[in-house]
Coordinates of C-alpha atoms in Angstrom, one line a residue:
X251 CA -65.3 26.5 66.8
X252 CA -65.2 23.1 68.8
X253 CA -62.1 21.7 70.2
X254 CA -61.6 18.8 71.7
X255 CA -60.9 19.2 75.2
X256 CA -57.6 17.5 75.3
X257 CA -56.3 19.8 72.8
X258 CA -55.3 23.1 75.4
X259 CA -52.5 23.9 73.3
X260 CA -54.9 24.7 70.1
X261 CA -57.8 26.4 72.5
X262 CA -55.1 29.4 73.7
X263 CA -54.0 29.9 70.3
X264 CA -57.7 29.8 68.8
X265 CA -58.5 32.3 71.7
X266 CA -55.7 34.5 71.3
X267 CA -56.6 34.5 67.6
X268 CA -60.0 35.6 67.8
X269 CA -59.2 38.3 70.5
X270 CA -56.4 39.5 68.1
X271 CA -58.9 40.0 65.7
X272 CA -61.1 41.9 67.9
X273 CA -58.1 44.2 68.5
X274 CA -57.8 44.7 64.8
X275 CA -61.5 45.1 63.9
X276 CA -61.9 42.2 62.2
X277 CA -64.6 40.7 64.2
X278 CA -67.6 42.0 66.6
X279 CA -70.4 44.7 66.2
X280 CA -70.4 47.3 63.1
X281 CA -66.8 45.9 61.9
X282 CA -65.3 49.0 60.0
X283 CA -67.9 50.7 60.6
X284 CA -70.5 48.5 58.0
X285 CA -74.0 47.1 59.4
X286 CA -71.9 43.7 59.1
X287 CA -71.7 41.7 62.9
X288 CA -69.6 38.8 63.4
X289 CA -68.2 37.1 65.9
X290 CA -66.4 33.6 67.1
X291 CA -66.9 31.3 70.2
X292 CA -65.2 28.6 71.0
X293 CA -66.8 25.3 72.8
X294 CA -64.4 23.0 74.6
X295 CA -65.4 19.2 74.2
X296 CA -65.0 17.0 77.3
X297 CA -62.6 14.4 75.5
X298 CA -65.0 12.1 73.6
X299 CA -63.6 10.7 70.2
X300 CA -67.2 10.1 69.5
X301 CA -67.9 13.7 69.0
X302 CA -66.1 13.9 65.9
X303 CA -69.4 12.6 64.3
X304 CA -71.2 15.5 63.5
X305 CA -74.6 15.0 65.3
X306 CA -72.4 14.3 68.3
X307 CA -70.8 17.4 68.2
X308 CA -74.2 19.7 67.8
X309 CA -75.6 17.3 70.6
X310 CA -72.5 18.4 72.7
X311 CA -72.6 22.0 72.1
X312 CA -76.0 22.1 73.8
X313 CA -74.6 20.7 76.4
X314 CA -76.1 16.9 76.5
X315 CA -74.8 13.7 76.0
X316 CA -72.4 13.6 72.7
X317 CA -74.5 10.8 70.7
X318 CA -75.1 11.0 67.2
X319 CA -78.8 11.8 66.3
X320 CA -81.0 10.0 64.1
X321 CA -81.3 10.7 60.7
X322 CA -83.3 12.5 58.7
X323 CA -83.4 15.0 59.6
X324 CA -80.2 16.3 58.8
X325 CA -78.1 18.9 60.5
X326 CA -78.8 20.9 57.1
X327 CA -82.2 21.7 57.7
X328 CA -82.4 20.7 61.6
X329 CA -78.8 21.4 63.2
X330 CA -78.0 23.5 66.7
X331 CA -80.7 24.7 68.5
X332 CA -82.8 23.0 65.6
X333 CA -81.5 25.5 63.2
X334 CA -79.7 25.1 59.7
X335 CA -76.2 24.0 60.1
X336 CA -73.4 23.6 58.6
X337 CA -70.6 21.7 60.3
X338 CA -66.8 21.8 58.6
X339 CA -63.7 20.5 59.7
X340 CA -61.1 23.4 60.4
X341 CA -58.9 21.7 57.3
X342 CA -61.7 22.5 54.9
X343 CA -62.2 25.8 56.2
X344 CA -57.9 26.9 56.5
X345 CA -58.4 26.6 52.4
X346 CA -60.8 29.4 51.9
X347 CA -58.7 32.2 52.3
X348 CA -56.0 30.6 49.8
X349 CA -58.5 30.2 47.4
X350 CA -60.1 33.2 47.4
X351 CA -57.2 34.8 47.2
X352 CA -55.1 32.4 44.2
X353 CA -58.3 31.4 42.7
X354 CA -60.5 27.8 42.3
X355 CA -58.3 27.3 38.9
X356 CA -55.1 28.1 41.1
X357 CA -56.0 25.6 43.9
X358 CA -57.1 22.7 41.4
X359 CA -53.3 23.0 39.8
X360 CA -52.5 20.8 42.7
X361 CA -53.5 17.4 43.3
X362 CA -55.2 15.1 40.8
X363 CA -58.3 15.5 38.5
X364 CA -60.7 13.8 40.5
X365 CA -58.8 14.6 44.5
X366 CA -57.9 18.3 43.7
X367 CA -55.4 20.6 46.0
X368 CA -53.5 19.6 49.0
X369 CA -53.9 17.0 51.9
X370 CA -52.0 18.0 55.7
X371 CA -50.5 14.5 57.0
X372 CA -48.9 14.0 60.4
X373 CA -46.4 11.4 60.1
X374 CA -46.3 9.1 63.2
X375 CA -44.5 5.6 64.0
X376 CA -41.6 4.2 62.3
X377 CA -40.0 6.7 60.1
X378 CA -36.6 8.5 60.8
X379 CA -38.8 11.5 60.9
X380 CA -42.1 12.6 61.8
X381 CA -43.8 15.5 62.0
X382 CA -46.7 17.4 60.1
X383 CA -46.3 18.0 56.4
X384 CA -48.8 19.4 53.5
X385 CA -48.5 17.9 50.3
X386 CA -51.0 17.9 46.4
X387 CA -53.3 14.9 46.9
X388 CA -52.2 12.2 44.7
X389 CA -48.6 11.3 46.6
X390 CA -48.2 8.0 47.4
X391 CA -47.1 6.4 50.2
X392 CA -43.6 5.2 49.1
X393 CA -42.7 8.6 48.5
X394 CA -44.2 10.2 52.1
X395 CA -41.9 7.4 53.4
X396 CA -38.7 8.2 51.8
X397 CA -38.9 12.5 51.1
X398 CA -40.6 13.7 54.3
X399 CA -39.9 10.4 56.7
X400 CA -36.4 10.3 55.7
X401 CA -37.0 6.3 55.5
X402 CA -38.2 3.5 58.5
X403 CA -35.5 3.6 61.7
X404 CA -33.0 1.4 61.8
X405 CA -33.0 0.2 58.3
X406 CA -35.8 -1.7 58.7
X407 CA -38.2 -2.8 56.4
X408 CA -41.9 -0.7 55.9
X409 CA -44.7 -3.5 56.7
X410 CA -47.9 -1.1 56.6
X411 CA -49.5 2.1 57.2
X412 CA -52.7 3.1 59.0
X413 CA -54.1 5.9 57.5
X414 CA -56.8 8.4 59.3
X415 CA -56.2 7.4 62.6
X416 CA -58.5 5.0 64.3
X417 CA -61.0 5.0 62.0
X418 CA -58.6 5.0 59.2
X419 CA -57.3 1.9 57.0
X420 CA -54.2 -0.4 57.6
X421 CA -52.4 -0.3 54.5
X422 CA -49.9 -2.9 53.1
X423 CA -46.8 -2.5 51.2
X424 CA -48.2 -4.1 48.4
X425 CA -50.0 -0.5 48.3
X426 CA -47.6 1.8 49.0
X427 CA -47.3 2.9 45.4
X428 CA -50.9 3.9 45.1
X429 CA -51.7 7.7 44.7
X430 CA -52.8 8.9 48.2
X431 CA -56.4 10.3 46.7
X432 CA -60.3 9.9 47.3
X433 CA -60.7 7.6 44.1
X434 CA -57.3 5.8 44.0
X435 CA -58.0 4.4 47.8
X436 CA -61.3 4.0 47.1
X437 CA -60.6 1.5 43.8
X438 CA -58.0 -0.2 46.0
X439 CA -60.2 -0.8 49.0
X440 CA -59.4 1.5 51.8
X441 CA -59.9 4.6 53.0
X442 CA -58.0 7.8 53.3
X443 CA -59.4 9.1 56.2
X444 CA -58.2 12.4 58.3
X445 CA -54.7 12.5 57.7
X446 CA -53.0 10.5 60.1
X447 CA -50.0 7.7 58.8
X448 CA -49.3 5.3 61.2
X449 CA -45.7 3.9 59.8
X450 CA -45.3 0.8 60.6
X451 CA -41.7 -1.7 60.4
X452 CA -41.5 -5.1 60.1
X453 CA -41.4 -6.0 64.0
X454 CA -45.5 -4.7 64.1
X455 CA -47.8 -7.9 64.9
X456 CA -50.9 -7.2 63.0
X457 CA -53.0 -9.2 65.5
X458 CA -51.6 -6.4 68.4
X459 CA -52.5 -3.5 66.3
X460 CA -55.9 -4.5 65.7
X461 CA -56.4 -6.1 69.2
X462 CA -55.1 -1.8 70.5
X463 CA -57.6 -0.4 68.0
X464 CA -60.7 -2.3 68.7
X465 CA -59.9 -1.7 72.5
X466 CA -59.9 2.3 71.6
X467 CA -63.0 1.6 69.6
X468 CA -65.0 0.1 72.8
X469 CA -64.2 2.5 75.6
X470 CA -64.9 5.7 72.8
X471 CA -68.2 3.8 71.8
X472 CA -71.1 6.1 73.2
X473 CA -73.1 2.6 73.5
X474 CA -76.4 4.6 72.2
X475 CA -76.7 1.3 69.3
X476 CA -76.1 -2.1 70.2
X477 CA -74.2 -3.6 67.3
X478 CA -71.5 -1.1 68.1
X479 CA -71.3 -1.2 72.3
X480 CA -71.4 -5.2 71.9
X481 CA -70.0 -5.9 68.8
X482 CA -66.4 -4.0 69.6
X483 CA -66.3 -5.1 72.8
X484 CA -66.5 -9.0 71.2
X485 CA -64.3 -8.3 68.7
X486 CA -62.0 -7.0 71.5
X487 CA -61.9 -10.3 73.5
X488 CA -61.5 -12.4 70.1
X489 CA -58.7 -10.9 69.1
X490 CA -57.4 -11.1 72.8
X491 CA -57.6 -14.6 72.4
X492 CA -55.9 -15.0 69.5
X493 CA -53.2 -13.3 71.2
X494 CA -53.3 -15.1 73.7
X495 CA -52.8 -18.6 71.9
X496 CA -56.5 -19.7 72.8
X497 CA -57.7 -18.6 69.3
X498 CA -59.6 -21.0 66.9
X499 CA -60.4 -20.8 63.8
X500 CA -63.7 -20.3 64.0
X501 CA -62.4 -16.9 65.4
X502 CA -62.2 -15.7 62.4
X503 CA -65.2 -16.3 60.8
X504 CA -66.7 -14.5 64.0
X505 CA -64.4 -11.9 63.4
X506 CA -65.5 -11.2 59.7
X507 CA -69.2 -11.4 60.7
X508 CA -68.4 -8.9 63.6
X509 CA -67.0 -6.5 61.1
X510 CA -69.5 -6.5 58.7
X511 CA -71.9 -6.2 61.2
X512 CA -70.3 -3.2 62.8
X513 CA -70.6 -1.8 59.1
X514 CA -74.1 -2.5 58.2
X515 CA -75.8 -1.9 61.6
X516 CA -74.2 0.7 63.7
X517 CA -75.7 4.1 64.3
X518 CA -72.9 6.3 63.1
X519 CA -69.2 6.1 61.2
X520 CA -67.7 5.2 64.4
X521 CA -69.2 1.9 64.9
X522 CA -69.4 1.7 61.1
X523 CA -65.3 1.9 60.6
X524 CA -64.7 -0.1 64.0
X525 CA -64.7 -3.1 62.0
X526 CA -62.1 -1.8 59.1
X527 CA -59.2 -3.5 61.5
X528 CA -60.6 -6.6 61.1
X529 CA -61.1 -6.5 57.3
X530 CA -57.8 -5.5 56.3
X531 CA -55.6 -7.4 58.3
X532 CA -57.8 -10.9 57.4
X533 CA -57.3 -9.1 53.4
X534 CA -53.9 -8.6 54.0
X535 CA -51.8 -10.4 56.5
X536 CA -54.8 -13.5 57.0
X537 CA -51.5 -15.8 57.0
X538 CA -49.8 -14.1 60.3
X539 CA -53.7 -14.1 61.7
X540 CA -53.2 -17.2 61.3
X541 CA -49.7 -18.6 62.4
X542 CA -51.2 -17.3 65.7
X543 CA -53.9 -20.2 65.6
X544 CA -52.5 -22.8 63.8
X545 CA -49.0 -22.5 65.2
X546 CA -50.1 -20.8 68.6
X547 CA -46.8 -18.8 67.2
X548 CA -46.7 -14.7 66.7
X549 CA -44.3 -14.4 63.9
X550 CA -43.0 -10.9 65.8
X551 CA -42.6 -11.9 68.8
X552 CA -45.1 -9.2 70.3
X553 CA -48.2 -11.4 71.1
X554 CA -47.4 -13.1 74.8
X555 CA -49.7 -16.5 73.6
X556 CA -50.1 -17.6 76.8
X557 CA -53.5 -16.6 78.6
X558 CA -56.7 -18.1 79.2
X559 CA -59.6 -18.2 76.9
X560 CA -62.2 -14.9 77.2

């Protein structure tokens, strides 16, 4: 089991767990007395966002340098220790016992056709409450807003979502009645990702949130490809710019090459999502990108527009 090393709180429970389970039988030599041997260890990462990529994470475990590997070959046939692997996130895996015991037929009752079962959410930002809720795929966002985050603080209006974290997609209102599924974001555009809402109100500059993610995106690159070591670290200092007030238009043509770029040329899905920022707030909010160059204006109030060209 691998666990970021941040996450302290998670590795004591995971290790009381497993030596529960010792205590009980249920894992080590002969359990109950049957030729059957199992057992669990856990691997503490050392922080690295990057080793959420799967290839990063084996690399990690044998203790080099969390990059992700070339492939083929895959981790299927050439994993840890050059053996067979099979890498699942803990999400997946919390849904076998349910199953097993309830049934495939019980577990596709919930969700949609094509997205079946449930989807865990943590509910960040804006909203009058957040927290961590599990609810059948297919939700939107209007009602995650209103039932579990009680509505946006203050009265205020909802301006977007990022979904999935980092990595994720920025989400407008115009999409907030879209069924929170695999196919249904996929038809609209964006992504679903892990299972992080970002709520944002109408005071979030979308040049500021982009500008914070691509700055995450640069100091977790690994730098192993170029496309992803340069290319977020230029999308960083253009969008610095453009908060700044020393944006041009041209900016954003750069930006939209940058991002496409990112997608089509980096190494792994971290440099290949870096770019998703850029794409939905130039499909989405292009006229506040905008105001900020034309009108060396942020329509929030957030950006501080006065700095010196990068």
């Amino acid at each position: 089991i691998y666990i970021r090393g941040e996450y302290t709180l998670a590795q004591q429970r995971v290790l009381r767990a497993i030596e529960q389970a010792h205590e009980m039988g249920f894992l080590g030599e002969h359990i109950f007395n049957t030729d059957f041997s199992f057992d669990l260890h856990v691997h503490s990462g050392a922080g690295a966002y990057i080793c959420g990529e799967e290839t990063a994470l084996i690399e990690s475990i044998e203790g080099k340098r969390g990059e992700p590997r070339s492939r083929p070959p895959y981790p299927t046939t050439n994993g840890l220790w050059d053996k067979p692997t099979l890498v699942n996130n803990v999400e997946t895996l919390a849904n076998v016992p349910q199953i097993l015991r309830h049934s495939a037929e019980w577990f596709r009752s919930f969700g949609t056709a094509s997205s079946p079962g449930t989807k865990v959410y943590t509910i960040l930002g804006n909203t009058n409450v957040t927290g961590l809720i599990e609810v059948p795929m297919g939700i939107t966002l209007r009602e995650v807003i209103a039932i579990y985050g009680k509505g946006i603080k203050d009265g205020k209006s909802f301006k977007l979502a990022q979904t999935g974290g980092s990595s994720g997609s920025i989400i407008p209102a115009s999409l907030q009645d879209t069924p929170m599924d695999f196919d249904s974001f996929s038809k609209a555009g964006v992504s679903l990702g892990s299972g992080a809402l970002l709520i944002c109100n109408e005071d979030t500059c979308v040049v500021d949130l982009a500008r914070v993610l691509l700055n995450f995106f640069r100091r977790e690159s690994c730098g192993k490809c170029t496309p992803c070591r340069i290319g977020t670290q230029r999308a960083y200092e253009i969008l610095t710019n453009i908060s700044e007030g020393t944006g041009e238009l041209q900016d954003l043509t750069d930006l939209m090459n940058l991002s496409d770029n990112l997608y089509q040329l980096s190494n792994c899905g971290l440099g290949q999502t870096a770019g998703a920022p850029i794409r939905d707030i130039m499909n989405y909010f292009r006229a506040e990108v905008e105001a900020h160059i034309r009108l060396k204006v942020c329509p929030t109030g957030i950006c501080p527009m006065s700095g010196k060209r990068i």
